[in-house]
Amino acid sequence: MIAVFKAFIDRTTMYRLVLYYLLTLLAAAVLLGALGVLPYAPLVLLYATGVLLAAAWISNEILARFFGAATNVESAIITALILALIFSPLAITGTGGVAAFAAIAAVAMASKYLLSIEKKHIFNPAAFAAVFSAFAFGVPATWWIGGNSVLLALVILGGVLVVYKLRRFDLVLAFGAAALGTIAFTSLNPLIAIEGTLLHSAFFFLAFVMLTEPLTMPPTRRYRIVYGALVGVLFAPAAHVGSFYFSPELGLLVGNAFSYIVSPKRRYTLTLIERHKLARGIYEFVFRPDRRLDFAPGQYLEWTLAKVPFDSRGNRRYFTIASAPHDENVRLGVRFYEAPSAFKRALGALPRGGIIHASSLAGEFTLPKDKKKKLAFIAGGVGITPFASMARHLSSSGESRDAVLLYASRTAPEVAYQDVFAQAAREGLRTVYALTAETPLLPGAHAGAIDAALVTREIPDYRERLFYLSGPPGMVSGTKRMLLALGVSRFSIKTDYFPGLA
């Protein structure tokens, strides 16, 4: 059961998981309102949510067409649901209340287009709208979803799933430690203050939903921790500058500004110029970017297609870059299954000259600065992509590394990038292929899975090496356990992860 549940989480995109989470919270609030547990009548709550959803959707469509951007209905829905859960539905009374709610949603969506640099928005849309509403309409966010203890268990449970999906526990823990530490330090009765924060405030919802928005948080662990701590300090009720006191949403905007300063700032428009088959079920897409893409081998981008037939996973995916940083074009290696998602069908049907958008460059699955450090790469399936980028980088730059690659596939026809790794062998990269479903026919191939025996035989000095693991979640987890059992330090194991399989 746990394995099935983890598989569902791993195969659900981050945005879709957040959407399910918010809809569950709304449904629970409607039910509790009907039972009289919450002070909100179900029809009032649904009406307020409907106004926010309609205004957000219409505003997003208009703005996207005006700015020539790819629309994302999922993003507009998520923003509207967040607003519905932090603004009291009782504020929507009469035409004035309806107009105010519609304006709040419109401002949230407009902030993504107007308050952006290089097509990358700076602030969390819901937080910006909350600050705008407080100053312009005198209607502040009440964060009612976090102030009701009856919903607390659901907020925490769903939030933990979102953070697990993103693997951003470091960010949430930094926020929590800074927030609770500041509250304890500045309160006359720290225990009561902390209890009130945990049970009756925006603490968990802000941390799990808004703090973790990928587009407005830093891409690296070090800066994420600073970002979380900064927002945590400003979250404390006593945080102020002179007579000006911060609110949770205002503290988050300050954190967003910091994140923007330390993050890659560009959004790219790429044009398809070539598509070719790499291996059975794996294709490489070659794009020409509208500007130079600066990245490190092993990093990934969030990719958006403008027109994708509706499916349960939206029109955004994360893909690791397969080209080298100095290449003129950008390459993606993508696996297609027998029943591909609507996104992959749209990608596969993209004609030459077709457009795709990319942003949110991130990832720390990169080569160490110490070029003398011995390396070991272990890949499964299409998890070979970041290593193709690294191999191309070694070949094009002439940079020499002592590295061994163990690459597992079911059969020889499913092996990709053989030519890339053969060329990189001149720079010190030795490749061993492991075929799990046939007798090896490739030179230097091994019959069977990558196991402890193969590691110790092919990499006898494995305890001296830094390991990089990339592939399906189950394969990565199992390989990491195997390496730990062999005595490899957990600090010598890096795993490739991005939020959502394709």
Coordinates of C-alpha atoms in Angstrom, one line a residue:
M1 CA 0.0 0.0 0.0
I2 CA 2.8 2.4 0.9
A3 CA 4.6 1.6 -2.4
V4 CA 1.4 2.3 -4.4
F5 CA 0.9 5.6 -2.5
K6 CA 4.5 6.7 -3.1
A7 CA 4.1 5.8 -6.8
F8 CA 1.0 8.0 -7.0
I9 CA 2.9 10.9 -5.4
D10 CA 5.9 10.4 -7.7
R11 CA 3.8 10.3 -10.8
T12 CA 1.6 13.2 -10.0
T13 CA 2.9 16.6 -11.0
M14 CA 3.6 19.0 -8.2
Y15 CA 1.0 21.5 -9.4
R16 CA -1.7 18.9 -9.7
L17 CA -0.9 17.6 -6.2
V18 CA -1.3 21.1 -4.7
L19 CA -4.5 21.5 -6.6
Y20 CA -5.9 18.2 -5.1
Y21 CA -4.7 19.4 -1.7
L22 CA -6.5 22.8 -1.9
L23 CA -9.7 21.2 -3.3
T24 CA -9.7 18.7 -0.4
L25 CA -9.3 21.6 2.2
L26 CA -12.2 23.5 0.5
A27 CA -14.4 20.4 0.5
A28 CA -13.7 19.7 4.1
A29 CA -14.5 23.4 5.0
V30 CA -17.8 23.2 3.1
L31 CA -18.7 20.0 5.0
L32 CA -17.8 21.4 8.4
G33 CA -19.7 24.6 7.5
A34 CA -22.8 22.5 6.8
L35 CA -22.4 20.8 10.1
G36 CA -22.1 24.1 11.9
V37 CA -18.5 23.4 13.0
L38 CA -17.2 26.3 11.0
P39 CA -18.9 29.7 11.0
Y40 CA -19.2 29.8 7.2
A41 CA -22.4 28.7 5.3
P42 CA -21.5 26.3 2.5
L43 CA -23.2 28.4 -0.1
V44 CA -21.4 31.6 1.0
L45 CA -18.0 29.8 0.9
L46 CA -18.7 28.3 -2.6
Y47 CA -20.0 31.6 -3.9
A48 CA -16.8 33.4 -2.8
T49 CA -14.7 30.7 -4.3
G50 CA -16.6 30.9 -7.5
V51 CA -16.1 34.6 -7.8
L52 CA -12.4 34.2 -7.2
L53 CA -12.1 31.4 -9.7
A54 CA -14.0 33.2 -12.4
A55 CA -12.1 36.4 -12.0
A56 CA -8.7 34.6 -11.9
W57 CA -9.4 32.6 -15.0
I58 CA -10.7 35.5 -17.0
S59 CA -7.9 37.8 -15.9
N60 CA -5.3 35.2 -16.7
E61 CA -6.7 34.6 -20.2
I62 CA -6.8 38.3 -21.1
L63 CA -3.3 39.0 -19.7
A64 CA -1.8 35.9 -21.3
R65 CA -3.1 36.9 -24.7
F66 CA -2.1 40.5 -24.3
F67 CA 1.5 39.6 -23.3
G68 CA 1.7 36.7 -25.7
A69 CA 2.4 34.2 -22.9
A70 CA 1.4 30.5 -22.6
T71 CA -1.8 30.3 -20.5
N72 CA -1.9 28.0 -17.6
V73 CA -5.4 27.4 -16.2
E74 CA -4.0 25.2 -13.4
S75 CA -2.0 28.1 -12.0
A76 CA -5.0 30.4 -12.0
I77 CA -7.1 27.8 -10.2
I78 CA -4.5 27.2 -7.6
T79 CA -4.1 31.0 -6.9
A80 CA -7.9 31.4 -6.7
L81 CA -8.2 28.5 -4.2
I82 CA -5.4 29.9 -2.0
L83 CA -7.2 33.3 -1.9
A84 CA -10.5 31.5 -1.0
L85 CA -8.8 29.8 1.9
I86 CA -7.1 32.9 3.3
F87 CA -9.8 35.6 2.8
S88 CA -12.9 35.3 5.0
P89 CA -15.9 34.4 2.7
L90 CA -18.0 36.7 5.0
A91 CA -16.3 39.7 3.4
I92 CA -18.1 39.0 0.1
T93 CA -21.3 40.9 1.1
G94 CA -23.2 42.9 -1.6
T95 CA -21.9 44.1 -4.9
G96 CA -19.0 45.9 -3.2
G97 CA -17.7 42.6 -1.7
V98 CA -18.1 40.8 -5.0
A99 CA -16.2 43.5 -6.8
A100 CA -13.4 43.5 -4.1
F101 CA -13.0 39.7 -4.4
A102 CA -12.9 39.9 -8.2
A103 CA -10.3 42.7 -8.0
I104 CA -8.2 40.7 -5.5
A105 CA -8.1 37.7 -7.9
A106 CA -7.4 40.0 -10.9
V107 CA -4.5 41.7 -9.0
A108 CA -3.0 38.3 -8.1
M109 CA -2.9 37.3 -11.8
A110 CA -1.8 40.7 -13.0
S111 CA 1.2 40.5 -10.6
K112 CA 2.6 37.6 -12.6
Y113 CA 2.7 39.6 -15.8
L114 CA 3.3 43.2 -14.7
L115 CA 5.7 42.6 -11.8
S116 CA 8.0 40.4 -13.8
I117 CA 11.5 40.8 -15.2
E118 CA 12.7 38.8 -18.2
K119 CA 9.2 37.2 -18.2
K120 CA 9.8 35.8 -14.7
H121 CA 7.4 36.9 -12.0
I122 CA 8.9 38.0 -8.7
F123 CA 6.2 37.7 -6.0
N124 CA 3.8 34.9 -4.9
P125 CA 0.6 36.1 -6.6
A126 CA -1.7 35.3 -3.7
A127 CA 0.6 37.0 -1.1
F128 CA 0.8 40.1 -3.3
A129 CA -3.0 40.2 -3.7
A130 CA -3.4 39.9 0.1
V131 CA -1.0 42.9 0.7
F132 CA -2.8 44.9 -2.0
S133 CA -6.2 44.2 -0.5
A134 CA -5.1 45.2 3.0
F135 CA -3.8 48.6 1.7
A136 CA -6.3 49.3 -1.1
F137 CA -9.6 48.0 0.3
G138 CA -8.9 47.7 4.0
V139 CA -9.7 44.0 3.7
P140 CA -6.8 42.0 5.1
A141 CA -6.3 38.2 4.7
T142 CA -7.6 36.4 7.8
W143 CA -5.9 33.1 7.0
W144 CA -9.0 31.4 8.3
I145 CA -7.8 28.0 7.0
G146 CA -4.9 28.1 9.5
G147 CA -6.9 29.5 12.3
N148 CA -9.3 26.6 12.7
S149 CA -8.0 23.7 14.7
V150 CA -10.6 21.3 13.3
L151 CA -8.9 21.6 9.9
L152 CA -5.4 21.5 11.3
A153 CA -4.8 17.8 10.8
L154 CA -5.8 18.0 7.2
V155 CA -3.7 21.1 6.6
I156 CA -0.6 19.3 8.1
L157 CA -1.2 15.9 6.4
G158 CA -1.7 17.4 2.9
G159 CA 1.1 19.9 3.4
V160 CA 3.6 17.1 4.4
L161 CA 2.7 15.3 1.2
V162 CA 3.4 18.4 -0.9
V163 CA 6.7 19.0 0.8
Y164 CA 7.6 15.3 0.4
K165 CA 6.8 15.7 -3.3
L166 CA 9.1 18.7 -3.6
R167 CA 11.8 17.3 -1.2
R168 CA 11.9 20.8 0.4
F169 CA 11.9 19.8 4.1
D170 CA 15.1 21.9 4.6
L171 CA 13.1 25.0 3.5
V172 CA 10.1 24.3 5.8
L173 CA 12.3 23.4 8.8
A174 CA 14.3 26.6 8.3
F175 CA 11.1 28.7 8.3
G176 CA 9.7 26.9 11.3
A177 CA 12.8 27.2 13.4
A178 CA 13.2 30.9 12.6
A179 CA 9.6 31.7 13.1
L180 CA 9.1 29.8 16.4
G181 CA 12.5 30.9 17.7
T182 CA 11.7 34.5 17.0
I183 CA 8.3 34.2 18.6
A184 CA 9.7 32.5 21.7
F185 CA 12.4 35.2 22.1
T186 CA 10.1 38.1 21.7
S187 CA 7.2 36.8 23.9
L188 CA 6.5 37.2 27.6
N189 CA 5.1 33.6 27.7
P190 CA 7.0 31.7 24.9
L191 CA 5.1 28.4 25.4
I192 CA 1.6 30.0 25.1
A193 CA 2.8 32.1 22.1
I194 CA 4.2 29.0 20.3
E195 CA 1.1 27.0 21.0
G196 CA -1.1 29.7 19.6
T197 CA 1.1 30.0 16.5
L198 CA 0.9 26.2 15.8
L199 CA -2.8 25.9 16.5
H200 CA -4.4 29.2 15.4
S201 CA -2.3 30.9 12.8
A202 CA -1.2 30.9 9.1
F203 CA 2.0 29.0 10.2
F204 CA 1.4 25.6 8.5
F205 CA -0.5 26.8 5.4
L206 CA 2.0 29.5 4.6
A207 CA 4.9 27.1 5.0
F208 CA 3.4 24.2 3.1
V209 CA 1.6 26.0 0.2
M210 CA 2.9 29.5 -0.4
L211 CA 6.5 29.4 0.8
T212 CA 7.2 26.3 -1.4
E213 CA 6.0 27.8 -4.7
P214 CA 8.8 26.7 -7.1
L215 CA 8.8 29.9 -9.2
T216 CA 9.4 32.2 -6.2
M217 CA 11.9 30.2 -4.1
P218 CA 15.6 29.9 -4.6
P219 CA 16.9 26.9 -6.6
T220 CA 19.8 25.9 -4.3
R221 CA 19.7 24.5 -0.8
R222 CA 21.9 27.1 0.8
Y223 CA 19.7 30.0 -0.4
R224 CA 16.5 28.1 0.3
I225 CA 17.5 27.8 4.0
V226 CA 18.3 31.6 4.1
Y227 CA 15.0 32.3 2.4
G228 CA 13.0 30.2 4.8
A229 CA 14.7 31.7 7.8
L230 CA 14.1 35.2 6.5
V231 CA 10.4 34.7 6.0
G232 CA 10.2 32.9 9.4
V233 CA 11.7 35.9 11.3
L234 CA 9.3 38.3 9.5
F235 CA 6.4 35.9 10.2
A236 CA 6.7 36.6 14.0
P237 CA 4.1 39.1 15.2
A238 CA 6.8 41.2 16.8
A239 CA 8.7 41.7 13.5
H240 CA 8.6 45.4 12.6
V241 CA 10.5 48.3 11.2
G242 CA 9.8 51.3 13.4
S243 CA 6.0 51.5 13.8
F244 CA 5.5 49.3 10.7
Y245 CA 4.7 45.7 11.5
F246 CA 4.9 42.8 9.1
S247 CA 2.1 40.4 8.2
P248 CA 2.7 36.8 7.0
E249 CA 2.0 37.8 3.4
L250 CA 4.3 40.8 3.6
G251 CA 7.1 38.8 5.1
L252 CA 6.7 36.3 2.2
L253 CA 7.0 39.1 -0.4
V254 CA 10.3 40.2 1.2
G255 CA 11.5 36.6 1.0
N256 CA 10.4 36.5 -2.7
A257 CA 12.4 39.6 -3.4
F258 CA 15.5 37.9 -1.8
S259 CA 14.8 34.8 -3.8
Y260 CA 14.6 36.8 -7.1
I261 CA 18.0 38.4 -6.4
V262 CA 19.8 35.0 -5.9
S263 CA 17.9 33.0 -8.5
P264 CA 18.2 32.7 -12.3
K265 CA 16.0 35.4 -13.7
R266 CA 15.0 34.5 -17.2
R267 CA 12.2 32.7 -18.9
Y268 CA 13.0 31.3 -22.3
T269 CA 11.1 30.7 -25.6
L270 CA 12.6 27.8 -27.6
T271 CA 11.9 26.8 -31.1
L272 CA 12.0 23.1 -32.2
I273 CA 14.6 22.6 -35.0
E274 CA 15.1 18.8 -34.9
R275 CA 13.7 15.6 -33.4
H276 CA 15.4 12.2 -33.7
K277 CA 15.2 8.7 -32.1
L278 CA 17.9 7.9 -29.5
A279 CA 16.8 4.4 -28.5
R280 CA 13.7 2.4 -28.3
G281 CA 11.0 4.7 -26.8
I282 CA 13.5 7.6 -26.2
Y283 CA 13.6 10.6 -28.4
E284 CA 15.9 13.7 -28.4
F285 CA 14.4 17.1 -29.1
V286 CA 16.7 19.9 -30.2
F287 CA 15.6 23.5 -29.6
R288 CA 17.0 26.9 -30.5
P289 CA 16.6 29.2 -27.5
D290 CA 15.7 32.9 -27.9
R291 CA 18.7 33.8 -25.8
R292 CA 21.8 32.1 -24.3
L293 CA 20.9 29.6 -21.7
D294 CA 23.5 29.6 -18.8
F295 CA 23.4 26.4 -16.8
A296 CA 25.5 23.7 -15.2
P297 CA 25.5 20.1 -16.5
G298 CA 22.9 18.2 -14.6
Q299 CA 20.4 21.0 -14.0
Y300 CA 16.7 21.0 -15.1
L301 CA 14.1 23.4 -16.3
E302 CA 10.3 23.6 -16.1
W303 CA 8.9 23.3 -19.6
T304 CA 5.5 24.6 -20.6
L305 CA 3.5 23.9 -23.8
A306 CA 0.8 26.4 -24.7
K307 CA -1.7 24.0 -26.1
V308 CA -2.1 20.6 -24.4
P309 CA -5.4 18.7 -24.5
F310 CA -6.8 18.4 -21.1
D311 CA -5.5 15.6 -18.9
S312 CA -5.0 15.1 -15.2
R313 CA -1.5 16.4 -15.1
G314 CA -1.5 19.9 -16.8
N315 CA 0.7 21.5 -19.4
R316 CA 4.0 21.8 -17.4
R317 CA 6.8 19.3 -16.9
Y318 CA 10.3 19.2 -15.6
F319 CA 13.1 17.9 -17.8
T320 CA 16.8 17.7 -17.3
I321 CA 18.9 19.5 -20.0
A322 CA 20.8 16.9 -22.1
S323 CA 23.1 19.4 -23.9
A324 CA 26.3 20.9 -22.8
P325 CA 26.4 24.5 -21.5
H326 CA 28.4 25.7 -24.4
D327 CA 26.2 24.2 -27.1
E328 CA 24.3 26.6 -29.3
N329 CA 21.1 24.5 -29.0
V330 CA 19.3 23.0 -26.1
R331 CA 18.6 19.2 -26.1
L332 CA 16.0 17.1 -24.2
G333 CA 16.0 13.4 -23.9
V334 CA 12.4 12.2 -23.4
R335 CA 11.0 8.7 -22.9
F336 CA 7.6 7.9 -24.5
Y337 CA 5.5 5.0 -23.1
E338 CA 2.8 3.1 -24.9
A339 CA 0.1 5.4 -23.5
P340 CA 1.8 8.8 -23.2
S341 CA 0.3 11.7 -21.4
A342 CA -1.4 14.5 -23.2
F343 CA 1.7 16.6 -22.7
K344 CA 4.0 14.1 -24.3
R345 CA 1.5 13.6 -27.2
A346 CA 1.6 17.3 -27.8
L347 CA 5.4 17.4 -27.5
G348 CA 5.7 14.5 -29.9
A349 CA 3.4 16.2 -32.4
L350 CA 5.2 19.6 -32.1
P351 CA 6.3 20.6 -35.6
R352 CA 9.6 22.1 -36.6
G353 CA 9.3 25.7 -35.7
G354 CA 7.0 24.9 -32.9
I355 CA 7.4 26.8 -29.6
I356 CA 7.9 25.7 -26.0
H357 CA 8.6 27.8 -23.0
A358 CA 11.1 27.1 -20.2
S359 CA 11.9 28.7 -16.8
S360 CA 12.8 27.9 -13.2
L361 CA 16.4 26.7 -13.9
A362 CA 17.3 24.6 -10.8
G363 CA 19.1 21.6 -9.5
E364 CA 22.2 20.8 -7.6
F365 CA 22.9 17.5 -9.3
T366 CA 26.1 19.0 -10.8
L367 CA 29.8 18.2 -11.0
P368 CA 31.9 19.1 -8.0
K369 CA 34.2 22.1 -8.3
D370 CA 37.2 19.9 -7.3
K371 CA 38.1 18.3 -10.6
K372 CA 40.3 15.8 -8.9
K373 CA 37.4 14.2 -7.0
K374 CA 36.7 10.7 -8.1
L375 CA 33.2 10.2 -9.4
A376 CA 30.7 7.3 -9.9
F377 CA 27.5 7.8 -11.9
I378 CA 24.6 5.3 -11.7
A379 CA 21.7 5.7 -14.1
G380 CA 18.5 3.8 -14.9
G381 CA 16.4 4.3 -18.0
V382 CA 15.9 7.9 -19.1
G383 CA 17.7 9.0 -15.9
I384 CA 20.8 8.9 -18.1
T385 CA 20.0 12.4 -19.3
P386 CA 22.0 14.5 -16.8
F387 CA 25.0 12.3 -17.4
A388 CA 24.7 12.9 -21.1
S389 CA 24.9 16.6 -20.4
M390 CA 28.0 16.0 -18.2
A391 CA 29.6 13.8 -20.8
R392 CA 29.0 16.3 -23.6
H393 CA 30.5 19.0 -21.3
L394 CA 33.6 16.9 -20.7
S395 CA 34.1 16.3 -24.4
S396 CA 33.5 19.9 -25.5
S397 CA 35.6 21.5 -22.8
G398 CA 38.4 18.9 -22.7
E399 CA 38.0 18.7 -19.0
S400 CA 39.3 15.5 -17.6
R401 CA 37.5 13.6 -14.7
D402 CA 38.1 10.2 -13.1
A403 CA 34.5 8.9 -13.5
V404 CA 32.8 5.6 -13.9
L405 CA 29.2 5.3 -15.3
L406 CA 27.0 2.3 -14.5
Y407 CA 24.0 2.5 -16.9
A408 CA 21.1 0.1 -16.5
S409 CA 18.5 -0.6 -19.3
R410 CA 16.3 -3.5 -20.0
T411 CA 17.6 -4.3 -23.4
A412 CA 20.4 -3.1 -25.7
P413 CA 18.0 -1.2 -28.1
E414 CA 16.9 0.9 -25.1
V415 CA 20.4 2.2 -24.4
A416 CA 20.7 5.9 -25.3
Y417 CA 23.7 8.2 -25.9
Q418 CA 26.2 5.4 -26.6
D419 CA 28.1 7.7 -29.0
V420 CA 28.2 10.5 -26.4
F421 CA 29.7 8.3 -23.7
A422 CA 32.2 6.7 -26.2
Q423 CA 33.5 10.2 -27.0
A424 CA 33.7 11.2 -23.3
A425 CA 35.8 8.1 -22.6
R426 CA 38.8 10.1 -23.9
E427 CA 38.3 12.5 -21.0
G428 CA 38.3 9.8 -18.3
L429 CA 34.6 8.6 -18.3
R430 CA 34.4 4.8 -18.3
T431 CA 30.9 3.4 -19.1
V432 CA 29.6 -0.1 -18.0
Y433 CA 26.2 -1.1 -19.3
A434 CA 23.9 -3.4 -17.3
L435 CA 21.1 -5.1 -19.2
T436 CA 18.4 -6.6 -17.1
A437 CA 16.2 -8.4 -19.7
E438 CA 18.6 -9.9 -22.2
T439 CA 22.1 -11.4 -22.6
P440 CA 24.5 -8.5 -23.0
L441 CA 25.4 -7.8 -26.6
L442 CA 27.1 -4.5 -26.0
P443 CA 30.9 -4.2 -25.5
G444 CA 31.6 -4.0 -21.8
A445 CA 28.0 -4.9 -20.8
H446 CA 26.9 -6.8 -17.7
A447 CA 23.9 -9.2 -17.6
G448 CA 21.6 -8.2 -14.8
A449 CA 20.8 -5.3 -12.6
I450 CA 23.2 -2.9 -10.9
D451 CA 23.9 -4.5 -7.6
A452 CA 26.6 -4.6 -4.9
A453 CA 28.6 -7.2 -6.7
L454 CA 28.8 -5.1 -9.9
V455 CA 29.7 -1.9 -7.9
T456 CA 32.5 -3.6 -6.0
R457 CA 33.8 -5.3 -9.2
E458 CA 33.8 -2.3 -11.5
I459 CA 34.5 0.4 -8.9
P460 CA 36.9 -1.2 -6.4
D461 CA 37.7 2.2 -4.9
Y462 CA 34.0 3.0 -4.4
R463 CA 34.5 4.3 -0.9
E464 CA 36.7 7.1 -2.3
R465 CA 34.1 8.3 -4.8
L466 CA 31.2 10.7 -4.9
F467 CA 28.2 8.9 -6.2
Y468 CA 25.5 10.4 -8.4
L469 CA 22.2 8.4 -8.8
S470 CA 19.5 9.2 -11.4
G471 CA 16.6 7.2 -12.6
P472 CA 13.1 6.0 -11.5
P473 CA 12.4 6.8 -7.8
G474 CA 12.3 3.2 -6.8
M475 CA 15.6 2.4 -8.5
V476 CA 17.3 5.5 -6.9
S477 CA 16.0 4.6 -3.4
G478 CA 17.1 1.0 -3.8
T479 CA 20.5 1.9 -5.1
K480 CA 21.1 4.4 -2.3
R481 CA 20.3 1.7 0.3
M482 CA 22.7 -0.7 -1.4
L483 CA 25.5 1.9 -1.3
L484 CA 24.9 2.7 2.3
A485 CA 25.0 -1.0 3.1
L486 CA 28.4 -1.2 1.3
G487 CA 29.7 1.5 3.6
V488 CA 29.4 4.5 1.4
S489 CA 28.8 7.7 3.4
R490 CA 25.4 9.3 2.9
F491 CA 27.3 12.5 2.4
S492 CA 29.0 10.9 -0.7
I493 CA 25.7 10.2 -2.4
K494 CA 23.8 12.8 -4.6
T495 CA 20.4 11.9 -6.0
D496 CA 18.7 13.6 -9.0
Y497 CA 15.3 14.8 -8.1
F498 CA 12.8 17.2 -9.7
P499 CA 9.1 17.6 -8.8
G500 CA 7.2 15.4 -11.1
L501 CA 7.8 12.7 -13.6
A502 CA 6.7 13.4 -17.2

